[in-house]
CSV table of C-alpha atoms and ligand atoms in Angstrom, one decimal:
chain,number,residue,atom,x,y,z
A,1,MET,CA,21.2,-9.2,10.3
A,2,CYS,CA,20.8,-5.4,10.8
A,3,ALA,CA,17.6,-3.7,11.9
A,4,LEU,CA,15.2,-3.1,9.0
A,5,TRP,CA,13.0,-0.1,8.2
A,6,LEU,CA,9.9,-0.8,6.1
A,7,PHE,CA,7.6,1.8,4.5
A,8,GLY,CA,3.8,1.1,4.8
A,9,TYR,CA,1.7,3.1,2.4
A,10,GLY,CA,-1.2,0.6,1.9
A,11,SER,CA,-2.4,-2.3,4.0
A,12,LEU,CA,0.8,-2.2,6.0
A,13,ILE,CA,-0.5,1.0,7.6
A,14,TRP,CA,-3.7,-0.6,9.1
A,15,ARG,CA,-2.8,-4.3,9.0
A,16,PRO,CA,0.9,-4.6,9.5
A,17,ASP,CA,0.8,-8.2,10.8
A,18,ILE,CA,4.5,-8.0,11.6
A,19,THR,CA,6.6,-7.7,14.7
A,20,TYR,CA,8.1,-4.2,15.0
A,21,CYS,CA,9.8,-2.1,17.7
A,22,ASP,CA,8.9,1.3,16.4
A,23,ARG,CA,6.2,2.9,14.2
A,24,VAL,CA,6.6,6.4,13.0
A,25,ILE,CA,4.6,8.5,10.5
A,26,ALA,CA,6.9,9.0,7.4
A,27,HIS,CA,7.0,10.6,4.0
A,28,LEU,CA,8.5,9.3,0.8
A,29,ASP,CA,9.5,12.0,-1.7
A,30,GLY,CA,9.1,11.7,-5.4
A,31,TYR,CA,6.2,9.2,-5.4
A,32,GLU,CA,2.4,9.2,-5.2
A,33,ARG,CA,0.0,6.5,-4.1
A,34,ARG,CA,-2.3,5.1,-6.8
A,35,PHE,CA,-4.9,2.3,-7.1
A,36,TRP,CA,-3.2,1.1,-10.3
A,37,GLN,CA,-2.0,-2.4,-9.2
A,38,GLY,CA,-4.2,-5.5,-9.9
A,39,SER,CA,-4.9,-7.9,-7.0
A,40,HIS,CA,-5.5,-11.4,-8.1
A,41,ASP,CA,-4.7,-13.0,-4.8
A,42,HIS,CA,-6.0,-10.8,-2.0
A,43,ARG,CA,-8.8,-8.4,-3.0
A,44,GLY,CA,-9.8,-10.1,-6.3
A,45,VAL,CA,-9.3,-13.4,-8.2
A,46,PRO,CA,-7.5,-14.2,-11.4
A,47,GLY,CA,-10.5,-13.7,-13.7
A,48,ALA,CA,-11.8,-10.7,-11.8
A,49,PRO,CA,-8.9,-8.8,-10.2
A,50,GLY,CA,-9.4,-6.1,-7.6
A,51,ARG,CA,-7.3,-2.9,-7.4
A,52,VAL,CA,-4.7,-2.1,-4.7
A,53,VAL,CA,-2.2,0.6,-4.2
A,54,THR,CA,1.2,1.0,-5.7
A,55,LEU,CA,3.6,3.9,-5.9
A,56,VAL,CA,4.1,5.9,-9.0
A,57,PRO,CA,7.1,8.2,-9.6
A,58,ASN,CA,6.2,11.9,-9.6
A,59,ALA,CA,9.0,14.4,-9.0
A,60,GLY,CA,7.0,16.9,-7.1
A,61,ALA,CA,4.9,14.5,-5.0
A,62,GLN,CA,5.3,13.1,-1.5
A,63,CYS,CA,3.5,10.0,-0.2
A,64,ALA,CA,2.6,9.9,3.5
A,65,GLY,CA,2.6,6.5,5.3
A,66,VAL,CA,4.1,4.7,8.2
A,67,ALA,CA,7.7,3.5,8.8
A,68,TYR,CA,8.2,0.4,10.9
A,69,GLU,CA,11.5,-0.6,12.5
A,70,VAL,CA,12.0,-4.3,12.8
A,71,GLU,CA,14.7,-5.7,15.1
A,72,PRO,CA,17.4,-7.9,13.8
A,73,GLU,CA,16.0,-11.1,15.3
A,74,HIS,CA,12.7,-10.5,13.4
A,75,THR,CA,14.2,-9.3,10.1
A,76,ARG,CA,14.4,-12.6,8.2
A,77,SER,CA,10.9,-13.9,9.1
A,78,THR,CA,9.5,-10.4,8.3
A,79,LEU,CA,11.1,-10.4,4.9
A,80,GLU,CA,9.9,-13.9,4.1
A,81,LYS,CA,6.4,-13.0,5.2
A,82,LEU,CA,6.2,-9.8,3.2
A,83,ASP,CA,7.9,-11.1,0.1
A,84,TYR,CA,5.3,-13.9,0.0
A,85,ARG,CA,2.3,-11.6,0.9
A,86,GLU,CA,3.3,-9.0,-1.8
A,87,LYS,CA,4.3,-11.5,-4.5
A,88,ASN,CA,1.6,-10.2,-7.0
A,89,GLY,CA,3.9,-8.0,-9.0
A,90,TYR,CA,5.6,-6.0,-6.3
A,91,ARG,CA,9.4,-5.7,-6.0
A,92,PRO,CA,11.3,-4.4,-3.0
A,93,VAL,CA,13.5,-1.4,-3.4
A,94,ARG,CA,15.5,0.7,-0.9
A,95,LEU,CA,14.5,4.4,-0.7
A,96,PRO,CA,15.2,7.3,1.8
A,97,LEU,CA,12.3,8.0,4.1
A,98,ARG,CA,11.7,11.2,6.0
A,99,LEU,CA,10.4,10.3,9.5
A,100,ALA,CA,8.1,12.7,11.4
A,101,ASP,CA,10.6,12.9,14.2
A,102,GLY,CA,13.2,14.4,11.9
A,103,ARG,CA,15.3,11.3,11.1
A,104,THR,CA,16.0,10.1,7.6
A,105,VAL,CA,16.3,6.3,7.1
A,106,ASP,CA,16.8,4.0,4.2
A,107,ALA,CA,13.7,1.8,4.0
A,108,ARG,CA,12.5,-1.2,2.1
A,109,VAL,CA,9.5,-0.3,0.0
A,110,TYR,CA,7.5,-2.7,-2.1
A,111,ILE,CA,6.5,-1.2,-5.5
A,112,GLY,CA,4.5,-2.6,-8.3
A,113,ALA,CA,6.2,-0.9,-11.2
A,114,ARG,CA,4.5,0.0,-14.5
A,115,ASN,CA,4.2,-3.0,-16.8
A,116,ASN,CA,4.6,-5.7,-14.0
A,117,PHE,CA,2.3,-8.6,-14.8
A,118,ALA,CA,-0.4,-7.3,-12.4
A,119,TRP,CA,-0.3,-3.7,-13.5
A,120,LEU,CA,-3.6,-2.2,-14.4
A,121,GLY,CA,-2.7,1.5,-14.6
A,122,ASP,CA,-4.9,4.5,-14.7
A,123,ALA,CA,-8.6,4.6,-15.7
A,124,PRO,CA,-11.5,7.0,-15.2
A,125,LEU,CA,-12.4,7.4,-11.5
A,126,ASP,CA,-15.9,5.8,-11.9
A,127,GLU,CA,-14.3,2.8,-13.6
A,128,ILE,CA,-11.8,2.3,-10.8
A,129,ALA,CA,-14.6,2.8,-8.2
A,130,THR,CA,-16.9,0.3,-9.8
A,131,GLN,CA,-14.1,-2.3,-10.0
A,132,ILE,CA,-13.2,-1.7,-6.3
A,133,ALA,CA,-16.9,-1.7,-5.2
A,134,PHE,CA,-17.6,-5.2,-6.6
A,135,SER,CA,-14.3,-7.0,-6.3
A,136,GLN,CA,-13.8,-9.7,-3.7
A,137,GLY,CA,-10.9,-12.0,-3.0
A,138,PRO,CA,-9.5,-14.4,-0.3
A,139,SER,CA,-8.5,-11.5,2.0
A,140,GLY,CA,-12.0,-9.9,1.8
A,141,SER,CA,-13.7,-7.2,-0.2
A,142,ASN,CA,-11.8,-4.6,-2.2
A,143,ALA,CA,-14.0,-1.9,-0.8
A,144,GLU,CA,-13.0,-2.8,2.8
A,145,TYR,CA,-9.3,-2.5,1.8
A,146,LEU,CA,-10.0,1.0,0.4
A,147,PHE,CA,-12.1,2.2,3.4
A,148,GLU,CA,-9.6,0.9,5.9
A,149,LEU,CA,-6.8,2.7,4.1
A,150,ALA,CA,-8.8,5.9,3.8
A,151,ASP,CA,-9.6,5.8,7.6
A,152,ALA,CA,-6.0,5.0,8.4
A,153,LEU,CA,-4.7,7.9,6.4
A,154,ILE,CA,-7.1,10.3,8.2
A,155,GLU,CA,-5.8,8.9,11.5
A,156,ILE,CA,-2.2,9.7,10.6
A,157,GLY,CA,-3.2,13.2,9.3
A,158,ALA,CA,-2.4,12.5,5.7
A,159,ASN,CA,-4.3,14.3,3.0
A,160,ASP,CA,-4.6,12.0,-0.1
A,161,SER,CA,-7.2,13.3,-2.6
A,162,HIS,CA,-6.9,10.2,-4.8
A,163,ILE,CA,-7.9,7.9,-1.9
A,164,ALA,CA,-10.6,10.3,-0.5
A,165,GLU,CA,-12.2,10.7,-3.9
A,166,LEU,CA,-12.2,7.0,-4.5
A,167,ALA,CA,-13.7,6.3,-1.1
A,168,THR,CA,-16.6,8.7,-1.9
A,169,ALA,CA,-17.1,7.2,-5.4
A,170,VAL,CA,-17.1,3.6,-4.1
A,171,ARG,CA,-19.6,4.5,-1.3
A,172,SER,CA,-21.9,6.0,-3.9
A,173,CYS,CA,-21.5,2.9,-6.2
A,174,LEU,CA,-22.4,0.6,-3.3
A,175,SER,CA,-25.5,2.7,-2.3
A,176,ARG,CA,-26.7,2.7,-5.9
A,177,GLY,CA,-25.9,-1.0,-6.3
A,178,ALA,CA,-24.1,-0.3,-9.6
B,201,LIG,C1,1.9,-1.4,2.0
B,201,LIG,O1,1.0,-1.7,2.6
B,201,LIG,O2,2.5,-0.4,2.3
B,201,LIG,C2,2.4,-2.2,0.9
B,201,LIG,C3,1.9,-1.9,-0.4
B,201,LIG,C4,2.2,-2.6,-1.4
B,201,LIG,C5,3.1,-3.7,-1.3
B,201,LIG,C6,3.6,-4.0,0.0
B,201,LIG,C7,3.2,-3.2,1.1
């Protein structure tokens, strides 16, 4: 198998849990990150799903994240692991990524497309924030997922107002207890 490039724009940024040989800040053109995907298996449960990120097409947008290069000997096990971990409505596609070092690579990107079985879509900010603040699943609290992502984006110098505004709204929900 050939080397593989993967694009991390959610938990892969701060919890890759894969074996890689290179990690580079990267941008994906034509998509924006949104907390529009339901999580019934990680940050929520079937009767009370949490919300996690997916990518939504937007011609003028660009999504900042991290590209991982996986060596051929680790490709198969990495794909098996990620296909299982991201089974809740995500499908892998190949898209061109702009790496911060100037290269462009074709990368595997997991996207939960509109109308997949776990799709929740848009909602008012305070509704999304309340759902995230009080959802919990086998992988931990939904708020932790959001806060880890918000911190990781700051660390890589990414400015994502959707994530920053949600983090503020969820902190305020948690401090009010509602
Ligand atoms: C990620 O962390 O980048 C990711 C998000 C959704 C599905 C798979 C990976």
